[in-house]
Amino acid sequence: MGANTSQVSDLSENQSLLTLIGTESISDNDPFWNQLISFTFISPTSSGNSKLLEEAVIPLAKILIENNPRTGNFGALVRIFLGRTKELKISTECQDQLFIWQAHNTLFMIRCLLKVFIREMTEEELHLQFSYQERVPGSCDTGSKVLLEELMCNLVYLVVEVPLLDITYSILFESVTTMLVLLSYQLSHKEILRDGLIYRYLMKGRCLSLTSQLVKTLLYNFIRQEKCPPPATHIFEQQSEGGGLLYGLASGVASGLWSVFALGGAGSKPGLDQEQNPLPLSNQSLLLLLVLANLTDGPNNCPNPYRQAVTCFKNTQDTSSIPTEQHHTFQINFNSLYTALCEQQRSDQATLILYTLLHQNTNMRTYMLSRTDMENLWGTVDSWSCGVCCDVTSMQVMPILKILYHVEDRNSHHVYMALIILLILTEEDTFNRSIHEVVLKNITWYSERSLTEISLGSLLILVVIRTIQFNMTRTRDKYLHTNCLAALANMSGQFRCLHQYAAQRIISLFALLSKKHNKILEQATQSLRGLRRADDSSVLPDYAQDLNVIEEVIRMMLEIINSCLSNSLHHNPNLVYALLYKRELFEQFRTHPSFQDIMQNLDTVIGFFSQRLEAAGTDLSVERVQEVIMKGAQTLPKDRLKKFPELKFKYVEEDQPEEFFIPYVWSLVFNSGVGLHWSPTGIDRSLGYYGMFYRRTLNILVFLSAPIRSYQTVFSSVLHIAWLVQTEH
């Protein structure tokens, strides 16, 4: 970085850099600046290379921190950049690559120094580093514009106004990355930051007028999914073996600049190459958008303008007027955004923005749910190995199902976001009906069984049940069960033509729950028997709580089965068949106080079809049994089944969702930011502290519209255990 530097290890000896950080002030008009910023540099995009660069920059930055109060050289460097941003748009139109190249280099140096400054000092101290002036060593110029705010506003202006072209790709990426660095104070704080200089510049300062344009541009960067420009022919040969980061001084237009991302790409884990993350600007723009949208509201209930922009933008095809009370709104092409959302669901950040739009932007949510009868995204649908009967509904669901199916390979945050998206979708009856009308063929990624043809609805049921079973044997998270079962419950009244395997898995899950219930009940009974002899009942509540949890899940499964039978029995002969085949599973729950009411309908159905099968004779074939069931389903009087309230669950956020979402977003920046590396020291403790909020917040993310039976069920569980012991004496 600077003249004649070829390797990171040479930075400490680079004369231009030593002059910058030294004790002598450098005038803004000094020719030195052109020499300093005329270098060809391949920006590191992997965490490992970024770490090497930062380790080399830290000692230089610390010297600058010490000398800058007397020289004001850092402020001069910032002013050099600001002077060039004013002409950057014109330079782009004129294809002035030299000008853009030098502006990029200047900003890159600023970003590298800021990264260390933020690590070493508070926001107030950072502000002083911008304020020190050459004219009066050690003093601050309070009369001039605030240079830090000026930099932030110019970065926003640059992202918004400079078009995305091959020659501007690197400086746009650098602008977005520098904004992330300026906002990264949150990473080193345990508490949620709700104020600060940079926060105020974005929320109240001159940046505010560009809010909607910035959000729109970041969304379009995500939508466009532009790859790094192809490497041009280097006019300077690499000077070190093994792929050194820095190249020689450029004279004239350095065509090597446009291979600025040629080193491997970055990802959530070290070692990922560029082929796995070829979209650094798209990724970085999405991370910045999530950071901005999740900033806390200002004092006096002043809403976050970036969240407002995210939650109220409209479709470009929507010709209705924008309400005057909606601030920071804009229009964007929903079709393009929808396509990008469906194609990019492999990453946490893409899933999180999908959740944000589904939950908070009613315009986008309405549009997504209305796409169920459209078929203009065939190419991507085919990539999921779907048959010719697919429509766009599968575009919404298939990426989410693959996240859940590979639950063992995903982090818990990503799984929860996917489940909540599924829950939000299942709140709509139109969605629940349409998924059973979409036929898929040859689902190759589902390995438990060959699925040559299955409805999307049945596949969804299979994946959710598999997630529940994985949770029962591995993570044992009660609230993951709650989300999964809530989604199944919302769909249950609209189950149609369930696949034979899906019906079997529903009953198999109930069998697994029944087995677990019996095991806990036996342990509780033995414990109570021993405690009665010892006159100690302190352990009983633990068993009662365990029994309460499993009985809540069993109750929910019975309600799901009952909802299907009550609303669409004649559409689901395979479920009736599976129910009859395993009828003995339900015997023990007929007299249980927690299940007596819901068991009435199941007993009615089992008894009705059992009588018809007995009348049909013995040694019936599978085909004959199915025929009897299908005919019987048409004749079973509906009034024989007891009516229960509609089984509906609705997702709501906790009152302070930022306690989960802000640390989650910054964990994504920490792990997935391209070309960024943060030392885990301090940050790990901060994110670990956030983890406490993560679990607590997600525990109450789902609001159950059905009656809450927790205390009643615990009490009945205790009574049931005591009754079992009493009957033995």
XYZ file of C-alpha atoms in Angstrom:
729
model
C 0.000 0.000 0.000
C 1.905 3.035 -1.241
C 4.774 3.233 -3.643
C 6.990 0.240 -4.394
C 5.394 -2.103 -1.867
C 5.049 -5.725 -2.950
C 4.155 -7.657 0.196
C 2.272 -7.049 3.422
C 5.493 -7.551 5.355
C 6.974 -4.538 3.540
C 4.391 -2.081 4.827
C 6.429 -1.140 7.881
C 9.287 -0.042 5.618
C 7.229 1.783 2.997
C 8.486 5.356 2.827
C 5.179 6.885 1.729
C 3.322 5.283 4.625
C 6.026 6.293 7.077
C 5.651 9.877 5.870
C 1.866 9.718 6.329
C 2.092 8.487 9.906
C 5.152 10.527 10.800
C 5.552 13.746 12.757
C 5.468 16.162 9.831
C 2.232 17.698 8.579
C 1.406 17.256 4.909
C -0.510 19.957 3.072
C -3.667 18.986 1.204
C -2.027 20.297 -1.988
C 1.240 18.414 -1.598
C 2.146 16.170 -4.622
C 2.858 13.507 -2.017
C -0.797 12.452 -2.027
C -0.778 11.432 -5.694
C 2.275 9.293 -5.030
C 0.724 7.731 -1.926
C -2.527 6.659 -3.573
C -1.042 5.444 -6.860
C -0.663 1.762 -6.139
C -2.189 -1.392 -7.514
C -3.586 -3.533 -4.747
C -5.608 -6.704 -4.797
C -7.962 -6.268 -1.878
C -8.131 -9.300 0.393
C -11.515 -10.983 0.301
C -10.779 -13.901 2.614
C -10.698 -13.635 6.370
C -7.183 -15.050 6.497
C -5.714 -12.503 4.107
C -7.613 -9.709 5.836
C -6.098 -10.788 9.137
C -2.585 -10.637 7.679
C -3.202 -7.154 6.331
C -4.689 -5.864 9.572
C -1.809 -7.238 11.618
C 0.539 -5.281 9.381
C -1.560 -2.106 9.574
C -2.057 -2.082 13.378
C 1.438 -0.857 14.361
C 1.336 1.813 11.651
C -2.124 2.978 12.716
C -1.031 3.211 16.350
C 1.830 5.504 15.369
C -0.623 7.633 13.395
C -2.951 7.817 16.407
C -0.049 9.193 18.436
C 1.144 11.712 15.831
C -2.139 12.741 14.213
C -3.080 15.293 16.946
C 0.026 17.272 15.894
C -0.050 16.658 12.120
C -3.726 16.259 11.184
C -2.564 13.932 8.378
C -5.482 11.535 8.776
C -7.965 14.367 8.283
C -5.967 15.467 5.232
C -6.226 11.946 3.789
C -9.994 12.023 4.325
C -10.223 15.422 2.623
C -8.261 14.078 -0.366
C -10.917 11.387 -0.720
C -13.819 13.799 -0.259
C -12.402 16.079 -2.920
C -12.410 13.222 -5.395
C -15.920 11.959 -4.620
C -17.373 15.242 -5.890
C -16.142 14.400 -9.378
C -16.535 10.645 -9.230
C -19.875 10.521 -11.049
C -18.502 12.634 -13.911
C -15.352 10.499 -14.007
C -17.527 7.421 -14.388
C -19.379 8.945 -17.321
C -16.030 9.866 -18.911
C -14.554 6.407 -18.195
C -11.726 8.083 -16.261
C -10.287 4.919 -14.773
C -7.246 6.625 -13.290
C -9.386 8.975 -11.200
C -11.661 6.149 -9.991
C -8.644 3.969 -9.244
C -7.009 6.590 -7.035
C -10.280 7.347 -5.245
C -10.656 3.654 -4.499
C -7.116 3.421 -3.138
C -7.671 6.441 -0.908
C -10.857 5.006 0.537
C -9.225 1.620 1.020
C -6.461 3.201 3.102
C -9.037 5.123 5.148
C -11.008 1.958 5.782
C -7.918 0.005 6.916
C -6.984 2.785 9.343
C -10.558 3.199 10.610
C -10.714 -0.509 11.351
C -7.839 -0.095 13.821
C -9.048 3.259 15.144
C -12.440 1.794 16.073
C -10.713 -1.072 17.818
C -8.517 1.294 19.847
C -10.783 4.231 20.750
C -14.272 5.450 21.542
C -16.499 7.304 19.079
C -15.633 10.614 20.716
C -11.925 9.909 20.357
C -12.495 8.854 16.751
C -14.238 12.156 16.101
C -11.154 13.965 17.404
C -8.915 12.073 14.983
C -11.013 13.563 12.158
C -10.915 17.030 13.708
C -7.200 17.568 14.273
C -5.916 20.236 11.886
C -2.531 20.987 10.383
C -2.621 24.730 11.089
C -2.648 24.531 14.886
C -0.995 21.286 16.051
C -2.995 19.501 18.724
C -6.082 21.653 18.299
C -9.485 20.964 16.778
C -11.277 23.054 14.202
C -14.776 23.330 15.615
C -15.938 25.848 13.040
C -15.584 23.685 9.947
C -17.910 20.943 8.879
C -17.724 17.769 10.937
C -15.383 15.678 8.831
C -16.656 12.350 10.143
C -20.223 13.232 9.158
C -18.949 14.525 5.845
C -17.276 11.182 5.164
C -20.403 9.231 6.079
C -22.616 11.397 3.875
C -20.217 11.131 0.955
C -20.155 7.341 1.273
C -23.951 7.264 1.150
C -23.949 9.667 -1.801
C -21.354 7.557 -3.619
C -23.346 4.333 -3.192
C -26.551 6.027 -4.312
C -25.318 8.139 -7.216
C -22.423 6.269 -8.851
C -23.708 3.625 -11.301
C -22.612 0.020 -10.883
C -20.187 -0.750 -13.718
C -17.065 -2.851 -14.045
C -14.891 0.204 -13.436
C -16.880 1.285 -10.345
C -17.481 -2.137 -8.788
C -14.481 -1.978 -6.448
C -15.084 1.536 -5.123
C -18.779 0.819 -4.539
C -17.821 -2.327 -2.660
C -15.274 -0.339 -0.646
C -17.878 2.326 0.181
C -20.353 -0.233 1.513
C -17.595 -1.997 3.460
C -16.368 1.259 5.011
C -19.891 2.036 6.212
C -20.022 -1.377 7.884
C -16.698 -0.664 9.570
C -17.932 2.716 10.850
C -21.001 1.016 12.334
C -19.005 -1.833 13.906
C -18.729 -0.319 17.402
C -21.655 -2.599 18.264
C -19.387 -5.633 17.979
C -17.373 -4.683 21.056
C -20.319 -3.741 23.284
C -22.355 -6.156 25.362
C -25.323 -3.822 25.531
C -27.376 -2.747 22.523
C -26.110 0.646 21.327
C -29.014 3.073 21.076
C -27.130 6.295 20.394
C -23.773 7.641 19.281
C -22.209 10.035 16.802
C -22.365 7.757 13.773
C -25.869 6.672 14.763
C -27.013 10.295 14.868
C -25.371 11.124 11.545
C -27.354 8.347 9.889
C -30.639 8.868 11.711
C -30.855 12.648 11.955
C -28.091 14.247 9.925
C -27.721 15.063 6.275
C -27.732 11.346 5.408
C -31.415 11.206 6.346
C -32.590 12.701 3.050
C -30.949 9.809 1.158
C -32.526 7.071 3.289
C -34.938 5.653 0.715
C -32.383 5.933 -2.102
C -29.767 4.095 -0.054
C -32.127 1.269 0.886
C -33.296 0.987 -2.712
C -29.726 0.872 -4.039
C -28.666 -1.778 -1.531
C -31.677 -3.877 -2.494
C -30.841 -3.526 -6.173
C -27.244 -4.532 -5.478
C -28.661 -7.682 -3.902
C -31.096 -8.191 -6.772
C -28.512 -7.772 -9.525
C -26.146 -10.356 -8.038
C -23.259 -8.888 -10.034
C -20.104 -10.958 -9.986
C -16.652 -9.485 -9.666
C -15.447 -7.994 -12.926
C -13.178 -10.388 -14.852
C -9.459 -9.804 -14.283
C -7.862 -7.534 -16.841
C -4.334 -7.938 -18.117
C -1.903 -6.730 -15.473
C 0.550 -4.124 -16.664
C 2.732 -4.967 -13.679
C 3.938 -8.467 -12.959
C 3.419 -9.883 -9.509
C 6.586 -9.258 -7.530
C 6.411 -12.048 -5.000
C 6.000 -15.754 -5.229
C 2.947 -17.415 -3.770
C 0.451 -14.656 -4.460
C 1.530 -11.600 -2.482
C -1.253 -9.132 -1.717
C 0.436 -5.973 -2.865
C 1.757 -5.035 -6.282
C 4.055 -2.342 -7.547
C 3.429 1.314 -8.095
C 1.246 2.043 -11.087
C 1.919 4.755 -13.586
C -1.006 5.855 -15.695
C -4.083 3.635 -15.709
C -3.471 0.401 -13.799
C -5.587 -2.171 -15.535
C -4.757 -4.624 -12.775
C -7.099 -2.690 -10.496
C -10.111 -4.413 -11.971
C -8.907 -7.764 -10.640
C -9.279 -6.252 -7.196
C -11.169 -9.312 -5.917
C -8.981 -11.921 -7.597
C -7.921 -13.575 -4.349
C -10.340 -16.136 -2.925
C -13.811 -15.088 -1.881
C -14.915 -14.809 1.695
C -17.593 -16.740 3.470
C -18.779 -17.716 6.904
C -15.807 -20.078 7.289
C -12.138 -19.584 6.441
C -10.965 -21.236 3.277
C -14.009 -20.672 1.125
C -12.875 -19.691 -2.345
C -14.339 -17.167 -4.691
C -16.477 -19.710 -6.533
C -18.468 -20.226 -3.334
C -18.969 -16.505 -2.780
C -18.523 -14.736 -6.123
C -20.840 -11.851 -5.209
C -18.987 -9.620 -2.725
C -20.950 -6.434 -3.474
C -24.288 -8.223 -3.267
C -23.337 -9.898 0.012
C -21.904 -6.755 1.568
C -24.887 -4.628 0.490
C -27.298 -7.083 2.075
C -25.341 -7.084 5.335
C -25.311 -3.280 5.441
C -29.040 -3.181 4.709
C -29.732 -5.568 7.609
C -27.540 -3.531 9.955
C -29.338 -0.288 9.035
C -32.822 -1.798 9.178
C -32.146 -3.174 12.658
C -30.794 -0.014 14.237
C -32.849 0.849 17.294
C -35.442 3.601 17.175
C -34.289 7.001 18.334
C -35.264 8.748 21.579
C -38.846 9.966 22.006
C -40.078 7.050 19.859
C -38.403 8.469 16.750
C -38.652 5.540 14.300
C -35.675 4.106 12.468
C -35.997 5.615 8.948
C -34.181 2.700 7.312
C -36.616 0.230 8.828
C -39.444 2.450 7.627
C -38.030 2.336 4.104
C -37.696 -1.461 4.235
C -41.224 -1.968 5.537
C -43.214 0.313 3.223
C -41.664 0.244 -0.249
C -44.021 -0.667 -3.087
C -43.988 -2.487 -6.405
C -43.044 -0.482 -9.487
C -46.225 -1.824 -11.093
C -48.353 -0.414 -8.271
C -49.931 2.740 -9.702
C -51.708 3.803 -6.520
C -50.490 6.970 -4.875
C -48.143 6.759 -1.909
C -49.790 7.896 1.360
C -48.356 11.170 2.587
C -47.846 9.779 6.092
C -45.451 7.126 4.778
C -41.942 8.536 4.967
C -38.904 7.217 3.119
C -40.938 5.021 0.801
C -40.004 4.152 -2.780
C -40.872 1.685 -5.527
C -38.881 -1.345 -6.634
C -39.430 -4.228 -9.036
C -41.047 -6.936 -6.890
C -40.579 -9.616 -9.544
C -36.798 -9.108 -9.598
C -36.605 -8.960 -5.808
C -38.724 -12.092 -5.453
C -36.473 -13.984 -7.869
C -33.332 -12.976 -5.990
C -34.865 -13.946 -2.648
C -35.758 -17.397 -3.941
C -32.372 -17.982 -5.554
C -30.205 -16.892 -2.607
C -31.716 -18.751 0.354
C -28.506 -20.627 1.045
C -27.213 -17.884 3.341
C -28.417 -16.673 6.736
C -28.604 -13.082 5.563
C -30.830 -13.911 2.580
C -33.172 -15.859 4.857
C -33.211 -12.988 7.351
C -34.139 -10.381 4.718
C -36.879 -12.715 3.445
C -38.216 -12.960 6.988
C -38.024 -9.175 7.410
C -39.978 -8.508 4.233
C -42.581 -11.201 4.900
C -43.163 -10.059 8.459
C -42.924 -6.287 8.123
C -43.625 -5.265 4.522
C -47.306 -5.948 3.828
C -46.911 -5.015 0.158
C -44.213 -7.614 -0.398
C -46.025 -10.227 1.660
C -49.200 -9.773 -0.361
C -47.213 -10.034 -3.568
C -45.446 -13.250 -2.506
C -48.682 -14.925 -1.533
C -50.315 -13.849 -4.799
C -47.597 -15.556 -6.847
C -49.067 -19.016 -6.364
C -50.810 -19.062 -9.778
C -47.853 -17.776 -11.830
C -45.326 -19.876 -13.752
C -42.668 -17.532 -15.056
C -39.727 -18.808 -12.975
C -39.371 -22.252 -14.515
C -35.604 -22.279 -14.774
C -35.033 -22.032 -11.051
C -37.892 -24.387 -10.231
C -36.328 -27.070 -12.418
C -33.132 -26.797 -10.406
C -34.998 -28.318 -7.487
C -35.854 -31.441 -9.552
C -39.529 -30.622 -9.796
C -42.021 -31.949 -12.256
C -43.991 -30.126 -14.888
C -46.827 -29.375 -12.502
C -44.700 -27.008 -10.401
C -45.615 -23.372 -10.011
C -44.096 -20.478 -8.160
C -45.374 -21.645 -4.768
C -42.522 -24.142 -4.735
C -40.123 -21.266 -5.338
C -41.064 -19.851 -1.941
C -40.977 -23.113 -0.032
C -38.319 -25.363 -1.538
C -35.286 -23.302 -0.396
C -36.737 -23.134 3.118
C -37.380 -26.882 3.140
C -33.788 -27.567 2.138
C -32.566 -25.437 5.058
C -34.721 -27.471 7.447
C -33.843 -30.782 5.825
C -30.139 -30.122 6.358
C -30.754 -28.939 9.918
C -27.638 -30.677 11.219
C -25.504 -28.490 8.933
C -27.182 -25.187 9.845
C -26.829 -22.951 12.864
C -29.803 -22.645 15.182
C -30.490 -19.023 14.157
C -30.861 -20.000 10.508
C -33.162 -22.900 11.340
C -35.388 -20.692 13.501
C -35.650 -18.031 10.795
C -36.607 -20.674 8.229
C -39.234 -22.119 10.563
C -40.722 -18.708 11.309
C -40.926 -17.929 7.585
C -42.782 -21.204 7.156
C -45.078 -20.331 10.051
C -45.857 -16.916 8.562
C -46.686 -18.493 5.200
C -48.975 -21.084 6.801
C -51.056 -18.358 8.421
C -52.673 -17.915 4.983
C -55.318 -20.449 3.909
C -54.620 -19.753 0.233
C -51.041 -20.876 0.732
C -52.126 -23.980 2.648
C -54.446 -24.990 -0.188
C -52.067 -24.241 -3.016
C -49.153 -26.315 -1.701
C -51.217 -29.486 -2.143
C -51.918 -28.570 -5.762
C -48.232 -28.391 -6.692
C -46.848 -31.757 -7.799
C -43.111 -32.402 -7.570
C -41.169 -35.209 -9.190
C -37.890 -36.893 -8.303
C -36.868 -35.037 -5.157
C -33.275 -36.209 -5.215
C -32.111 -34.369 -2.065
C -34.630 -36.212 0.137
C -32.632 -39.359 0.914
C -34.811 -41.235 3.433
C -37.046 -42.555 0.698
C -37.346 -42.292 -3.057
C -40.017 -39.710 -3.859
C -40.812 -39.991 -7.545
C -43.993 -37.933 -7.267
C -45.341 -36.034 -4.291
C -47.235 -32.842 -3.590
C -45.375 -29.884 -2.166
C -47.689 -30.013 0.858
C -46.794 -33.623 1.628
C -43.104 -32.894 1.196
C -43.410 -29.964 3.580
C -45.014 -32.246 6.171
C -42.212 -34.797 5.769
C -39.475 -32.217 6.249
C -41.119 -30.601 9.286
C -41.671 -33.992 10.936
C -38.050 -34.896 10.232
C -36.997 -31.638 11.913
C -39.087 -32.510 14.964
C -37.550 -35.977 15.179
C -34.036 -34.559 14.799
C -34.779 -32.122 17.604
C -36.087 -34.905 19.856
C -32.864 -36.887 19.513
C -30.293 -34.051 19.308
C -31.090 -30.505 20.417
C -34.218 -31.212 22.503
C -35.487 -27.664 22.162
C -39.096 -27.299 23.277
C -39.593 -24.149 21.258
C -38.387 -25.644 18.017
C -41.161 -28.202 18.532
C -43.578 -25.336 19.077
C -42.709 -23.677 15.781
C -42.820 -26.917 13.798
C -46.118 -28.041 15.280
C -47.638 -24.589 14.864
C -46.898 -24.718 11.123
C -48.380 -28.222 10.842
C -51.425 -27.125 12.841
C -52.052 -24.143 10.573
C -51.980 -26.434 7.536
C -53.903 -29.351 9.021
C -57.389 -28.160 8.121
C -56.278 -27.876 4.472
C -54.483 -31.234 4.162
C -55.355 -32.724 0.772
C -54.436 -36.080 -0.754
C -51.590 -36.726 1.657
C -48.888 -38.939 0.237
C -48.849 -42.426 1.733
C -45.400 -41.834 3.223
C -46.413 -38.462 4.708
C -49.427 -40.071 6.395
C -47.211 -42.849 7.775
C -44.719 -40.338 9.159
C -47.459 -38.424 10.983
C -48.515 -41.591 12.807
C -44.881 -42.671 13.306
C -44.147 -39.364 15.017
C -47.100 -39.933 17.299
C -45.754 -43.419 18.065
C -42.369 -41.939 18.980
C -44.000 -39.379 21.244
C -46.132 -42.075 22.857
C -43.052 -44.181 23.574
C -41.261 -41.207 25.096
C -44.341 -40.365 27.175
C -44.518 -43.880 28.571
C -40.824 -43.823 29.450
C -41.081 -40.533 31.352
C -44.273 -41.678 33.052
C -42.608 -44.881 34.196
C -39.613 -42.961 35.551
C -41.910 -40.542 37.357
C -43.972 -43.361 38.833
C -40.906 -45.185 40.137
C -39.523 -41.957 41.547
C -42.750 -41.141 43.353
C -42.937 -44.661 44.741
C -39.448 -44.257 46.189
C -40.111 -40.760 47.473
C -43.217 -41.875 49.321
C -41.081 -44.289 51.275
C -38.526 -41.538 51.980
C -41.223 -38.927 52.634
C -39.614 -36.543 50.082
C -41.422 -35.119 47.055
C -38.823 -32.567 45.898
C -37.962 -34.436 42.665
C -41.546 -34.884 41.480
C -41.996 -31.440 39.938
C -39.077 -32.082 37.534
C -40.746 -35.185 36.191
C -44.078 -33.402 36.066
C -42.540 -30.636 33.985
C -40.997 -33.163 31.580
C -44.323 -34.927 31.348
C -46.050 -31.621 30.727
C -43.823 -30.861 27.765
C -44.309 -34.228 26.089
C -48.062 -34.179 26.746
C -48.328 -30.719 25.192
C -46.671 -32.078 22.065
C -48.865 -35.196 22.048
C -51.962 -33.046 22.506
C -50.892 -30.905 19.566
C -50.346 -33.964 17.374
C -53.799 -35.276 18.272
C -55.306 -31.887 17.445
C -53.516 -31.857 14.074
C -54.840 -35.319 13.218
C -58.299 -34.375 14.452
C -58.293 -31.150 12.428
C -57.504 -33.076 9.261
C -60.178 -35.690 9.939
C -62.808 -33.094 10.815
C -62.189 -30.851 7.810
C -60.997 -33.093 4.997
C -61.385 -36.751 5.920
C -62.658 -37.699 2.446
C -59.544 -36.138 0.872
C -57.086 -38.149 2.987
C -57.679 -41.905 2.783
C -53.966 -42.565 3.351
C -54.119 -40.912 6.765
C -57.163 -42.997 7.724
C -55.316 -46.122 6.552
C -52.257 -45.254 8.675
C -54.513 -44.452 11.638
C -56.246 -47.833 11.429
C -52.967 -49.688 10.936
C -51.611 -48.280 14.210
C -54.877 -47.976 16.137
C -53.421 -49.622 19.250
C -51.212 -46.543 19.804
C -54.228 -44.492 20.815
C -55.733 -46.899 23.333
C -53.803 -45.604 26.348
C -54.905 -42.007 25.784
C -58.670 -42.580 25.798
C -58.993 -42.164 29.543
C -56.133 -39.735 30.058
C -57.516 -36.460 31.500
C -55.485 -34.348 29.075
C -56.716 -36.113 25.933
C -60.221 -37.427 26.580
C -61.986 -34.683 24.653
C -59.801 -34.784 21.555
C -59.818 -38.609 21.508
C -63.581 -38.741 20.928
C -63.309 -37.968 17.215
C -60.415 -40.359 16.682
C -62.378 -43.110 18.421
C -65.375 -42.361 16.208
C -63.305 -42.576 13.020
C -61.422 -45.696 14.094
C -64.641 -47.415 15.197
C -66.563 -46.464 12.035
C -63.943 -47.724 9.592
C -63.089 -50.795 11.680
C -66.717 -51.924 11.436
C -66.749 -51.433 7.661
C -63.540 -53.391 7.246
C -64.907 -56.243 9.390
C -68.025 -56.305 7.234
C -65.873 -56.474 4.086
C -64.365 -59.796 5.152
C -60.939 -61.108 6.129
C -57.571 -61.245 4.362
C -58.236 -57.995 2.565
C -55.576 -56.688 0.197
C -54.153 -53.187 0.581
C -56.069 -52.056 -2.482
C -59.326 -53.474 -1.083
C -58.765 -51.757 2.289
C -58.168 -48.431 0.540
C -61.327 -48.919 -1.493
C -63.381 -49.536 1.654
C -61.873 -46.454 3.296
C -62.589 -44.212 0.289
C -66.219 -45.334 0.092
C -66.672 -45.064 3.840
C -65.276 -41.547 3.892
C -68.104 -40.450 1.636
C -70.772 -41.867 3.939
C -69.497 -40.901 7.407
C -71.938 -38.252 8.706
C -70.062 -35.069 9.569
C -72.275 -34.431 12.592
C -70.799 -37.501 14.261
C -67.496 -35.641 14.708
C -67.311 -33.110 17.506
C -66.477 -29.571 16.417
C -63.389 -27.933 17.897
C -62.185 -24.344 17.509
C -60.140 -23.723 14.391
C -56.521 -24.645 14.978
C -54.579 -21.463 14.197
C -51.255 -20.105 15.360
C -49.876 -16.670 14.633
C -46.346 -15.351 14.813
C -45.620 -12.185 16.777
C -42.335 -10.552 17.753
C -41.339 -9.818 21.311
C -41.590 -6.190 22.476
C -37.820 -5.722 22.180
C -36.851 -7.850 19.176
C -33.591 -5.921 18.793
C -32.191 -7.960 21.665
C -32.115 -10.882 19.269
C -31.855 -9.351 15.817
C -29.032 -6.837 16.350
C -26.562 -9.419 17.701
C -27.718 -11.899 15.071
C -27.058 -9.421 12.257
C -23.634 -8.539 13.627
C -22.744 -12.194 13.979
C -23.461 -12.465 10.241
C -21.215 -9.479 9.536
C -18.530 -11.000 11.750
C -18.699 -14.379 9.971
C -19.693 -13.426 6.422
C -18.398 -9.935 5.750
C -16.220 -10.086 2.638
C -12.653 -8.936 3.232
C -13.282 -8.178 6.901
C -11.598 -9.715 9.897
C -12.214 -8.914 13.535
C -10.160 -10.228 16.404
C -12.368 -12.530 18.519
C -11.009 -10.899 21.674
C -13.846 -9.018 23.288
C -16.220 -9.761 20.432
C -16.711 -13.393 21.448
C -17.693 -12.272 24.938
C -20.081 -9.723 23.479
C -21.779 -12.200 21.134
C -21.862 -14.779 23.922
C -23.735 -12.309 26.099
C -26.186 -11.783 23.252
C -26.777 -15.533 23.144
C -28.673 -15.297 26.416
C -31.079 -12.862 24.787
C -31.286 -15.078 21.708
C -32.705 -18.033 23.565
C -35.016 -15.953 25.764
C -36.403 -13.943 22.854
C -37.024 -16.874 20.552
C -38.790 -18.680 23.341
C -41.647 -16.202 23.016
C -41.591 -15.441 19.314
C -44.646 -17.562 18.635
C -47.996 -16.536 20.025
C -50.467 -19.366 20.288
C -54.029 -18.386 19.505
C -55.209 -21.665 21.012
C -55.888 -21.659 24.785
C -52.752 -21.939 26.911
C -52.934 -25.126 28.955
C -49.526 -25.134 30.656
C -50.497 -24.896 34.341
C -53.555 -27.067 33.901
C -51.499 -29.788 32.212
C -48.745 -29.758 34.847
C -51.377 -30.143 37.529
C -53.110 -32.974 35.690
C -49.723 -34.680 35.118
C -49.038 -34.682 38.856
C -52.495 -36.078 39.540
C -52.013 -38.759 36.893
C -48.699 -39.902 38.392
C -50.185 -39.986 41.875
C -53.207 -41.943 40.621
C -50.942 -44.593 39.047
C -49.080 -45.067 42.321
C -52.287 -45.235 44.350
C -53.752 -47.948 42.129
C -50.810 -50.174 42.964
C -51.755 -50.212 46.674
